[in-house]
Amino acid sequence: MSRDGWRKKASEDDGWGGRGGYMAAKISKLEEQFQKDAPREKQKDGTSSCIFSGVAIYVNGYTDPSADELRRLMMLHGGQFHLYYTRSKTTHIIATNLPNSKIQELKGEKVVRPEWITDSIKAGCQLSYVQYQLYAKQKSLNFTSICARGKQDLSSTNDPFKPNPSHPQSDSIKNGSCSIIEEDAERPRVNGIHDGDDDDACALLPRGSQDTSLTNGYVHPVNGALKPQDSFAEHSPHVVDIGSHQSHLPQTESRDREEPSCSSAGSKSNFHQRSLISTASPAKQPGLHSMQKDLHPKPTSNPGTSAAPQKGNLHDQTRVRLNGSYHMTPNSSNLADSSHQPGRSGKGAEAGVISEFFSHSRLHHISTWRNEFSEYVNALQSRRRAAGGAVFSGKEKLKKLKANCSSGSLMAAPQVRQSCILHVDMDCFFVSVGIRHRPDLIGKPVAVTSNRGPGRVAQRPGSNPQLEFQYYQRKQKQYRKEVPSNGVDLDLAALSMAEIASCSYEARQAGVRNGMFFGRAKQLCPDLQSVPYDFQAYKEVALSMYETLASYTHNIEALSCDEALVDATNLLVELGVTPDDLARAIREDIKEKTGCSASVGMGSNILLARMATRKAKPNGQYFLRSEEVDDFIRDQPVSSLPGVGRSMSSKLTSLRVSTCGDLQQLSISRLQREFGPRTGQMLFRFCRGLYDRPVRSEKERKSVSAEMNYNIRFTQVEEAETFLTNLSMEVQKRLEGAGLRGRRITLKVMVRKPGAPVEPAKYGGHGICDNFARSVSLAQPTDSGQLIAAEAIKLFHAMKLDVKDMRGVGLQVQQLEGSHADPSGQGPSRGRSIKDLLLAKQPAHSPKKDPLAPQGWSSVIRTGVTPPSSPPSTSSDPMPGTSKGGLHHPHTLNHVRTCLNVSIEVPSPSQVDQSVLEALPVDIRKQVEQSWRHREEQPSTSSHLSTPPRTSSSPPPGPSLGTLVLQLPNQLGQPCTTGFILELPDFSQVDPDVFAALPRELQEELCSAYRNKGNTQAHVQAQSSAENVQCPSSSSTDVPETLSKFNPRPVPTLAGAYEFSDIRTLLREWVTTISEPMEEDILQVVKFCTELVEDKDLEKLYLVIKYMKRLMQQSSESVWSMAFDFILDNVQVVVQQTYGSTLKIT
Amino acid sequence: MRLWLAYPVKCGFTELNGCCIYFGYFSMAALTRQDLNFGQVAADILCEFLEVAIHLILYVREIYPSGIFQKRKKYNVPVQMSCHPELNQYIQDTLHCVKPLIEKNEAEKVVVVIMDKEHHPVERFVFEISQPPLLSISSETLLSHVEQLLRAMILKISVCDAVLDNNPSGCTFTVLVHTREAATRNMEKVQVIKDFPWIVADEQEVHMEEAKLIPLKTMTSDILKMQLYVEERTQKT
């Protein structure tokens, strides 16, 4: 009935007198009732007040808290609650959502969100309803922009587009916060304040300090520009987390923008080229040289010019483009290493080659510099923390300077606290470092490259540059209409393909670009001087740049060797100088210390600072003021935004978008439709200059990898295997270096594309390749090279490749966890034993603890290097060969933990090749031998025990059981798949908090362990009662029941995603980006679906299936349809087994 | 696993006078007590929900004439509730017996079976109850959160006719409970309500030929995990 209120009112006006009379009577009766109930309610609750006296509310539609609750609250706090709306009596309408027609109808009424009531009660007085108004009264003017400001706060634009009014609602709901929508023109009337658009931000955030700025008559003259500066500082806490789901952006961005002045692909290929030349130089590695001779019948390698390698340059460059996707991974510094294997064809087999290579590769160094500088900054920070303060020489100097000319212009510095980010970027870093001791070259076109000859090389046999060039040209055409010129035409195969890593501004004027081939550049600019690489100098200069920055503040984020972000917000406030002064000081300092010039861009966030740098270059500085942002960004090309690469900008061009201003015209829903939810929102925010990633000095690694795709030429499978082993060792080294362990191992292989020339144009390069990848998940995170190698070799064999066609191999370890197993540490995910955690809180309460049993037992040991493939044996004969023996011998806690991490299953002595054993490192060998010794002891011990079944998984209930705990599941007559369950404390001892804090896998393991324990005990109990023996501890029978209350399951995830929206995004990306699904991925999806069935989440399963059906059957590739059918069939089988019927898919 | 079924009532719809006050708000006070029994709270909430859901299913699937239903508000959304005392009593009695099972986590599924004239099931509304990943009543938001989830489920039921085919005329319904094995003994021994016995369900009433499964909703909260799906006979007539 209540929702007919509107119509009723209308009908009253129409003159339905009788009805109105009835209604009036009813309403007054309801009011009476309300008055009668109120005292009772007050009595009951005890907390009452009169803050709402004179207020009569009418609740429209669904609200939170519900209408009933609001009614109760109004009773308690002296208000009136109207079940029917009357214009004359009802003072406020409470609603969270209203359709447009009602908004129109309610013009002039006070429509307020329910928070007004709850907040007023909290505040103890009737707050102004103004901030809680649901909608503005006038016609729907730029809802979205206001709404967007409400949630993003940084938004400064007057949105030109006006979507339908329902849009903001959904927007605000989606973001989990109800933003208040209010119009500027309205508020001044209400508040008596005149201010611009900007204060909307204040008005929109209902709580906290904003109230004051709203009511104290604060006048802000800026209209349509960025929000007031002080309000930003105040608001920022509220908005910090808004863009957090965009966290993938920074990574992409930072990779993409290593050299903002040139295309990212170009800059990466520079690295490749550099390393190639530096490492493949035959003069340096004579042994190598002869090796190459063997493989190439007519070697043309010329030590002087290193001509051959340059030829293949094209490949490297293009390879980056082809594989670009994985270069975007956060650790791409490692991936970028890929092509720098010294030229030892197929000789990865040689021990130490890989580590030697990586330790010599200069590119490797450059790419790790960023990490190094990050660590440097971190070290600075921790040192300061330890010392309780640091001396910032630069800061002090600046302070003095300011004191000296305190009467001067510096005094004008605003005291307002506003976030300010400095983006410091050296001007053509490699060039300016290269010529800093050669004043003769200043002002001349200079390029850094390895080639100093005429720029021509001879052609090698077996290669077919033309064919490859055509291939890449075709490839490129997919991205843009006109083939981008690296300036190569077909006869250029003879020109030098050495790339220009960096060129001076003079050279740039002549049309030379970074990443261009030297031969071509020389044609464009005949006086082009080339400067060799000087890696030592680069490092020195970069280090002194960072030192300079660190002398001001430690809020530095290292982006690359020549680029850093500085959060100067606090510094500026402390010093009271303007950003410009600071930037000038920093630049002077850098110039003085390094002899190279730097440009500084400043803005209120990282994005703006970077854009400002672009304007500042060369050798300048630019402060992008908040009020200028709008005008500035409107004219920026979209390609200048981070994350907008070639394919996205071509897509944007097709939407007729070329500048950020154009982009601003597109609605967020449109963008999200075109680019996906995340990218869409990212673009939406970027083109408005919004970016809320803070400057941070530490970055979390997502994966660790090592990859080589230069000079991989295997002839035999063994070579490949040895190579994989060595590569695994390199990965191990890196994992250890980073202090991490990974759970997922991915093997990536590049294989010569069928039909591609056997010998690519680039010497030792990989040519045109297909990429394959396979991964496997381990039970335990590992950093053991051997384990990784074993898995990698398994994966490798599963791929069934022709080793001769392999051109690149990469190993990547993901799902990283820290490996610093600190005995007292809190991290449950660090491979600590379950028992440690369980007993952490009640160490004293374990009277049953076995004194001899090692405390650090890992409860479950699994996944071995060499699975002994032991069949489930019911025989009571404890054959060592069939036991799933772990490394179980009394050891110190630490030692056992290492064992666990390595997760090696030790086969019985008879199964082990003695030579293999000897080849093992000494400590591992000892462990293995010890484990054998231990195993030998066990059978004999067990024979003394009269009740073997009980011992394995239950705590020894009494002293009669002796002091040895056995771990031989085979003896139990149970399938040996159970693994080891050692010495679990009694369930009652388990602290639920600790249990809850465990990672899901552990919880699951533990539960199954207890369940097994329960089974075993039940079994024992049945047996013993049959034998008329006293039951073992009666408490143990409670375990299964108690356990049933604890029944944690891991939430099924698909590649880490478990929210449906994330899964959808993942699936869409999968289907849209890949033309042919890989079997392994399909199986992953099937597994995920199966898990969903097991998790009893049919709804999600249904949604996932339906979504896949839509996606895959729409796909033009029939392979996807088949993939869907395959998935569906498999899922239906599982559903059929579980539920006896199949899903109805329409 | 055994299946139990409560005797269906044959209802005549002549007296439509009794209208009770339907659902109260579940008591907030009960949850502030220290010695709270999770199982009881969950069972209370669940049974309350099941009652609403069964009424709504009967209405949506048109088992009884729509005249016996009245619109009420529950979980802040409109629901339909039958006014027929005997039907209401039957549903209440059924749930009364189910409640102890749920409390002890012995009920796996509560199924509302809709059968045609020959007593072959045409539709089964299965409420599959499982333990939540972690039992805890810690947050203040618990109840409203559960309420939201239950509301979503109710809304799903009220629109489920969109994904289901029409039932043949003359359908009846019954309620089945899938219990865990251990519960059977108690079921036989103890009658929670006198003269309301449970019997093991016939295969005929449980088994459905060529059923299609349509998941409706899954909810997971701190105290309750439940999913609702419908099994529908491919050929209904």
PDB file of N, CA and C in Angstrom, chain A residues 98-159:
ATOM      1  N   LEU A  98      15.731   7.123  -6.352  1.00  0.00           N
ATOM      2  CA  LEU A  98      14.432   7.572  -6.840  1.00  0.00           C
ATOM      3  C   LEU A  98      14.439   7.552  -8.345  1.00  0.00           C
ATOM      4  N   PRO A  99      13.367   7.145  -8.920  1.00  0.00           N
ATOM      5  CA  PRO A  99      13.288   7.251 -10.376  1.00  0.00           C
ATOM      6  C   PRO A  99      13.162   8.703 -10.800  1.00  0.00           C
ATOM      7  N   ASN A 100      13.458   8.891 -12.043  1.00  0.00           N
ATOM      8  CA  ASN A 100      13.496  10.254 -12.555  1.00  0.00           C
ATOM      9  C   ASN A 100      12.180  10.978 -12.372  1.00  0.00           C
ATOM     10  N   SER A 101      11.094  10.266 -12.615  1.00  0.00           N
ATOM     11  CA  SER A 101       9.800  10.934 -12.546  1.00  0.00           C
ATOM     12  C   SER A 101       9.555  11.462 -11.142  1.00  0.00           C
ATOM     13  N   LYS A 102       9.987  10.693 -10.167  1.00  0.00           N
ATOM     14  CA  LYS A 102       9.775  11.161  -8.805  1.00  0.00           C
ATOM     15  C   LYS A 102      10.677  12.332  -8.489  1.00  0.00           C
ATOM     16  N   ILE A 103      11.854  12.289  -9.037  1.00  0.00           N
ATOM     17  CA  ILE A 103      12.736  13.428  -8.792  1.00  0.00           C
ATOM     18  C   ILE A 103      12.066  14.691  -9.299  1.00  0.00           C
ATOM     19  N   GLN A 104      11.487  14.577 -10.478  1.00  0.00           N
ATOM     20  CA  GLN A 104      10.779  15.725 -11.040  1.00  0.00           C
ATOM     21  C   GLN A 104       9.657  16.149 -10.112  1.00  0.00           C
ATOM     22  N   GLU A 105       8.925  15.180  -9.656  1.00  0.00           N
ATOM     23  CA  GLU A 105       7.760  15.459  -8.842  1.00  0.00           C
ATOM     24  C   GLU A 105       8.149  16.100  -7.525  1.00  0.00           C
ATOM     25  N   LEU A 106       9.292  15.706  -7.044  1.00  0.00           N
ATOM     26  CA  LEU A 106       9.684  16.121  -5.709  1.00  0.00           C
ATOM     27  C   LEU A 106      10.473  17.413  -5.689  1.00  0.00           C
ATOM     28  N   LYS A 107      10.500  18.066  -6.795  1.00  0.00           N
ATOM     29  CA  LYS A 107      11.217  19.331  -6.835  1.00  0.00           C
ATOM     30  C   LYS A 107      10.777  20.179  -5.656  1.00  0.00           C
ATOM     31  N   GLY A 108      11.723  20.709  -4.940  1.00  0.00           N
ATOM     32  CA  GLY A 108      11.358  21.582  -3.840  1.00  0.00           C
ATOM     33  C   GLY A 108      11.139  20.848  -2.534  1.00  0.00           C
ATOM     34  N   GLU A 109      11.142  19.534  -2.561  1.00  0.00           N
ATOM     35  CA  GLU A 109      11.006  18.795  -1.301  1.00  0.00           C
ATOM     36  C   GLU A 109      12.397  18.402  -0.806  1.00  0.00           C
ATOM     37  N   LYS A 110      12.424  18.048   0.440  1.00  0.00           N
ATOM     38  CA  LYS A 110      13.712  17.661   1.000  1.00  0.00           C
ATOM     39  C   LYS A 110      13.839  16.142   0.914  1.00  0.00           C
ATOM     40  N   VAL A 111      14.546  15.724  -0.051  1.00  0.00           N
ATOM     41  CA  VAL A 111      14.769  14.286  -0.197  1.00  0.00           C
ATOM     42  C   VAL A 111      16.161  13.990   0.354  1.00  0.00           C
ATOM     43  N   VAL A 112      16.179  13.175   1.377  1.00  0.00           N
ATOM     44  CA  VAL A 112      17.408  13.015   2.134  1.00  0.00           C
ATOM     45  C   VAL A 112      17.740  11.539   2.230  1.00  0.00           C
ATOM     46  N   ARG A 113      19.002  11.265   2.281  1.00  0.00           N
ATOM     47  CA  ARG A 113      19.404   9.882   2.449  1.00  0.00           C
ATOM     48  C   ARG A 113      19.286   9.466   3.910  1.00  0.00           C
ATOM     49  N   PRO A 114      19.067   8.204   4.153  1.00  0.00           N
ATOM     50  CA  PRO A 114      18.841   7.754   5.538  1.00  0.00           C
ATOM     51  C   PRO A 114      20.033   8.028   6.450  1.00  0.00           C
ATOM     52  N   GLU A 115      21.199   8.181   5.874  1.00  0.00           N
ATOM     53  CA  GLU A 115      22.363   8.450   6.709  1.00  0.00           C
ATOM     54  C   GLU A 115      22.182   9.724   7.522  1.00  0.00           C
ATOM     55  N   TRP A 116      21.357  10.599   6.997  1.00  0.00           N
ATOM     56  CA  TRP A 116      21.119  11.829   7.735  1.00  0.00           C
ATOM     57  C   TRP A 116      20.625  11.498   9.137  1.00  0.00           C
ATOM     58  N   ILE A 117      19.718  10.550   9.213  1.00  0.00           N
ATOM     59  CA  ILE A 117      19.148  10.198  10.505  1.00  0.00           C
ATOM     60  C   ILE A 117      20.175   9.494  11.374  1.00  0.00           C
ATOM     61  N   THR A 118      20.824   8.521  10.806  1.00  0.00           N
ATOM     62  CA  THR A 118      21.781   7.768  11.624  1.00  0.00           C
ATOM     63  C   THR A 118      22.923   8.678  12.070  1.00  0.00           C
ATOM     64  N   ASP A 119      23.400   9.496  11.155  1.00  0.00           N
ATOM     65  CA  ASP A 119      24.507  10.373  11.529  1.00  0.00           C
ATOM     66  C   ASP A 119      24.073  11.406  12.562  1.00  0.00           C
ATOM     67  N   SER A 120      22.853  11.890  12.403  1.00  0.00           N
ATOM     68  CA  SER A 120      22.360  12.868  13.367  1.00  0.00           C
ATOM     69  C   SER A 120      22.293  12.243  14.745  1.00  0.00           C
ATOM     70  N   ILE A 121      21.832  11.016  14.785  1.00  0.00           N
ATOM     71  CA  ILE A 121      21.741  10.347  16.076  1.00  0.00           C
ATOM     72  C   ILE A 121      23.129  10.158  16.652  1.00  0.00           C
ATOM     73  N   LYS A 122      24.039   9.808  15.785  1.00  0.00           N
ATOM     74  CA  LYS A 122      25.415   9.641  16.241  1.00  0.00           C
ATOM     75  C   LYS A 122      25.947  10.961  16.788  1.00  0.00           C
ATOM     76  N   ALA A 123      25.673  12.024  16.047  1.00  0.00           N
ATOM     77  CA  ALA A 123      26.195  13.321  16.453  1.00  0.00           C
ATOM     78  C   ALA A 123      25.441  13.876  17.652  1.00  0.00           C
ATOM     79  N   GLY A 124      24.276  13.349  17.910  1.00  0.00           N
ATOM     80  CA  GLY A 124      23.515  13.820  19.052  1.00  0.00           C
ATOM     81  C   GLY A 124      22.757  15.099  18.784  1.00  0.00           C
ATOM     82  N   CYS A 125      22.776  15.548  17.590  1.00  0.00           N
ATOM     83  CA  CYS A 125      21.963  16.720  17.278  1.00  0.00           C
ATOM     84  C   CYS A 125      21.517  16.595  15.829  1.00  0.00           C
ATOM     85  N   GLN A 126      20.552  17.401  15.490  1.00  0.00           N
ATOM     86  CA  GLN A 126      20.016  17.305  14.144  1.00  0.00           C
ATOM     87  C   GLN A 126      20.961  18.007  13.193  1.00  0.00           C
ATOM     88  N   LEU A 127      21.629  17.262  12.384  1.00  0.00           N
ATOM     89  CA  LEU A 127      22.574  17.850  11.445  1.00  0.00           C
ATOM     90  C   LEU A 127      21.818  18.512  10.304  1.00  0.00           C
ATOM     91  N   SER A 128      22.533  19.371   9.655  1.00  0.00           N
ATOM     92  CA  SER A 128      21.916  19.969   8.474  1.00  0.00           C
ATOM     93  C   SER A 128      21.690  18.878   7.435  1.00  0.00           C
ATOM     94  N   TYR A 129      20.505  18.870   6.910  1.00  0.00           N
ATOM     95  CA  TYR A 129      20.202  17.800   5.961  1.00  0.00           C
ATOM     96  C   TYR A 129      20.842  18.062   4.612  1.00  0.00           C
ATOM     97  N   VAL A 130      21.413  19.258   4.470  1.00  0.00           N
ATOM     98  CA  VAL A 130      21.832  19.679   3.138  1.00  0.00           C
ATOM     99  C   VAL A 130      22.834  18.714   2.520  1.00  0.00           C
ATOM    100  N   GLN A 131      23.782  18.291   3.357  1.00  0.00           N
ATOM    101  CA  GLN A 131      24.799  17.415   2.783  1.00  0.00           C
ATOM    102  C   GLN A 131      24.244  16.051   2.449  1.00  0.00           C
ATOM    103  N   TYR A 132      23.111  15.743   2.994  1.00  0.00           N
ATOM    104  CA  TYR A 132      22.589  14.395   2.787  1.00  0.00           C
ATOM    105  C   TYR A 132      21.536  14.349   1.702  1.00  0.00           C
ATOM    106  N   GLN A 133      21.345  15.514   1.073  1.00  0.00           N
ATOM    107  CA  GLN A 133      20.313  15.516   0.048  1.00  0.00           C
ATOM    108  C   GLN A 133      20.621  14.494  -1.025  1.00  0.00           C
ATOM    109  N   LEU A 134      19.596  13.857  -1.476  1.00  0.00           N
ATOM    110  CA  LEU A 134      19.793  12.805  -2.459  1.00  0.00           C
ATOM    111  C   LEU A 134      20.047  13.378  -3.842  1.00  0.00           C
ATOM    112  N   TYR A 135      19.160  14.240  -4.220  1.00  0.00           N
ATOM    113  CA  TYR A 135      19.326  14.820  -5.553  1.00  0.00           C
ATOM    114  C   TYR A 135      19.113  16.314  -5.479  1.00  0.00           C
ATOM    115  N   ALA A 136      19.653  16.983  -6.440  1.00  0.00           N
ATOM    116  CA  ALA A 136      19.414  18.397  -6.543  1.00  0.00           C
ATOM    117  C   ALA A 136      18.004  18.612  -7.042  1.00  0.00           C
ATOM    118  N   LYS A 137      17.542  19.802  -6.763  1.00  0.00           N
ATOM    119  CA  LYS A 137      16.150  20.007  -7.116  1.00  0.00           C
ATOM    120  C   LYS A 137      15.961  20.423  -8.557  1.00  0.00           C
ATOM    121  N   GLN A 138      16.959  21.079  -9.091  1.00  0.00           N
ATOM    122  CA  GLN A 138      16.766  21.510 -10.458  1.00  0.00           C
ATOM    123  C   GLN A 138      17.042  20.367 -11.413  1.00  0.00           C
ATOM    124  N   LYS A 139      16.871  20.662 -12.605  1.00  0.00           N
ATOM    125  CA  LYS A 139      16.993  19.594 -13.595  1.00  0.00           C
ATOM    126  C   LYS A 139      18.396  18.998 -13.552  1.00  0.00           C
ATOM    127  N   SER A 140      18.494  17.803 -14.063  1.00  0.00           N
ATOM    128  CA  SER A 140      19.701  17.028 -13.833  1.00  0.00           C
ATOM    129  C   SER A 140      20.880  17.588 -14.604  1.00  0.00           C
ATOM    130  N   LEU A 141      21.561  18.479 -13.990  1.00  0.00           N
ATOM    131  CA  LEU A 141      22.764  19.023 -14.588  1.00  0.00           C
ATOM    132  C   LEU A 141      23.938  18.159 -14.159  1.00  0.00           C
ATOM    133  N   ASN A 142      24.817  17.965 -15.072  1.00  0.00           N
ATOM    134  CA  ASN A 142      26.013  17.119 -14.883  1.00  0.00           C
ATOM    135  C   ASN A 142      26.048  16.250 -13.632  1.00  0.00           C
ATOM    136  N   PHE A 143      25.198  15.361 -13.584  1.00  0.00           N
ATOM    137  CA  PHE A 143      25.215  14.396 -12.482  1.00  0.00           C
ATOM    138  C   PHE A 143      26.536  13.658 -12.385  1.00  0.00           C
ATOM    139  N   THR A 144      26.977  13.244 -13.506  1.00  0.00           N
ATOM    140  CA  THR A 144      28.113  12.344 -13.463  1.00  0.00           C
ATOM    141  C   THR A 144      29.343  13.039 -12.949  1.00  0.00           C
ATOM    142  N   SER A 145      29.500  14.254 -13.379  1.00  0.00           N
ATOM    143  CA  SER A 145      30.722  14.901 -12.959  1.00  0.00           C
ATOM    144  C   SER A 145      30.711  15.085 -11.456  1.00  0.00           C
ATOM    145  N   ILE A 146      29.582  15.450 -10.942  1.00  0.00           N
ATOM    146  CA  ILE A 146      29.525  15.656  -9.509  1.00  0.00           C
ATOM    147  C   ILE A 146      29.720  14.347  -8.791  1.00  0.00           C
ATOM    148  N   CYS A 147      29.078  13.382  -9.357  1.00  0.00           N
ATOM    149  CA  CYS A 147      29.176  12.077  -8.741  1.00  0.00           C
ATOM    150  C   CYS A 147      30.613  11.599  -8.766  1.00  0.00           C
ATOM    151  N   ALA A 148      31.206  11.800  -9.892  1.00  0.00           N
ATOM    152  CA  ALA A 148      32.581  11.353 -10.012  1.00  0.00           C
ATOM    153  C   ALA A 148      33.439  12.089  -9.007  1.00  0.00           C
ATOM    154  N   ARG A 149      33.150  13.345  -8.804  1.00  0.00           N
ATOM    155  CA  ARG A 149      33.937  14.074  -7.839  1.00  0.00           C
ATOM    156  C   ARG A 149      33.688  13.530  -6.456  1.00  0.00           C
ATOM    157  N   GLY A 150      32.447  13.176  -6.259  1.00  0.00           N
ATOM    158  CA  GLY A 150      32.137  12.652  -4.943  1.00  0.00           C
ATOM    159  C   GLY A 150      33.001  11.473  -4.603  1.00  0.00           C
ATOM    160  N   LYS A 151      33.225  10.644  -5.556  1.00  0.00           N
ATOM    161  CA  LYS A 151      33.986   9.471  -5.190  1.00  0.00           C
ATOM    162  C   LYS A 151      35.449   9.596  -5.518  1.00  0.00           C
ATOM    163  N   GLN A 152      35.775  10.450  -6.417  1.00  0.00           N
ATOM    164  CA  GLN A 152      37.174  10.524  -6.766  1.00  0.00           C
ATOM    165  C   GLN A 152      37.827  11.760  -6.214  1.00  0.00           C
ATOM    166  N   ASP A 153      37.027  12.731  -5.971  1.00  0.00           N
ATOM    167  CA  ASP A 153      37.472  13.893  -5.257  1.00  0.00           C
ATOM    168  C   ASP A 153      38.458  14.743  -6.039  1.00  0.00           C
ATOM    169  N   LEU A 154      39.266  14.130  -6.816  1.00  0.00           N
ATOM    170  CA  LEU A 154      40.265  14.894  -7.518  1.00  0.00           C
ATOM    171  C   LEU A 154      39.706  15.503  -8.793  1.00  0.00           C
ATOM    172  N   SER A 155      38.596  15.017  -9.155  1.00  0.00           N
ATOM    173  CA  SER A 155      38.061  15.451 -10.437  1.00  0.00           C
ATOM    174  C   SER A 155      37.886  16.949 -10.455  1.00  0.00           C
ATOM    175  N   SER A 156      38.257  17.508 -11.544  1.00  0.00           N
ATOM    176  CA  SER A 156      38.204  18.945 -11.569  1.00  0.00           C
ATOM    177  C   SER A 156      37.370  19.448 -12.719  1.00  0.00           C
ATOM    178  N   THR A 157      36.877  18.592 -13.507  1.00  0.00           N
ATOM    179  CA  THR A 157      36.287  19.071 -14.739  1.00  0.00           C
ATOM    180  C   THR A 157      34.784  19.205 -14.611  1.00  0.00           C
ATOM    181  N   ASN A 158      34.303  20.089 -15.399  1.00  0.00           N
ATOM    182  CA  ASN A 158      32.880  20.196 -15.563  1.00  0.00           C
ATOM    183  C   ASN A 158      32.504  19.269 -16.682  1.00  0.00           C
ATOM    184  N   ASP A 159      31.967  18.160 -16.345  1.00  0.00           N
ATOM    185  CA  ASP A 159      31.749  17.194 -17.417  1.00  0.00           C
ATOM    186  C   ASP A 159      30.788  17.714 -18.451  1.00  0.00           C
TER     187      ASP A 159
END
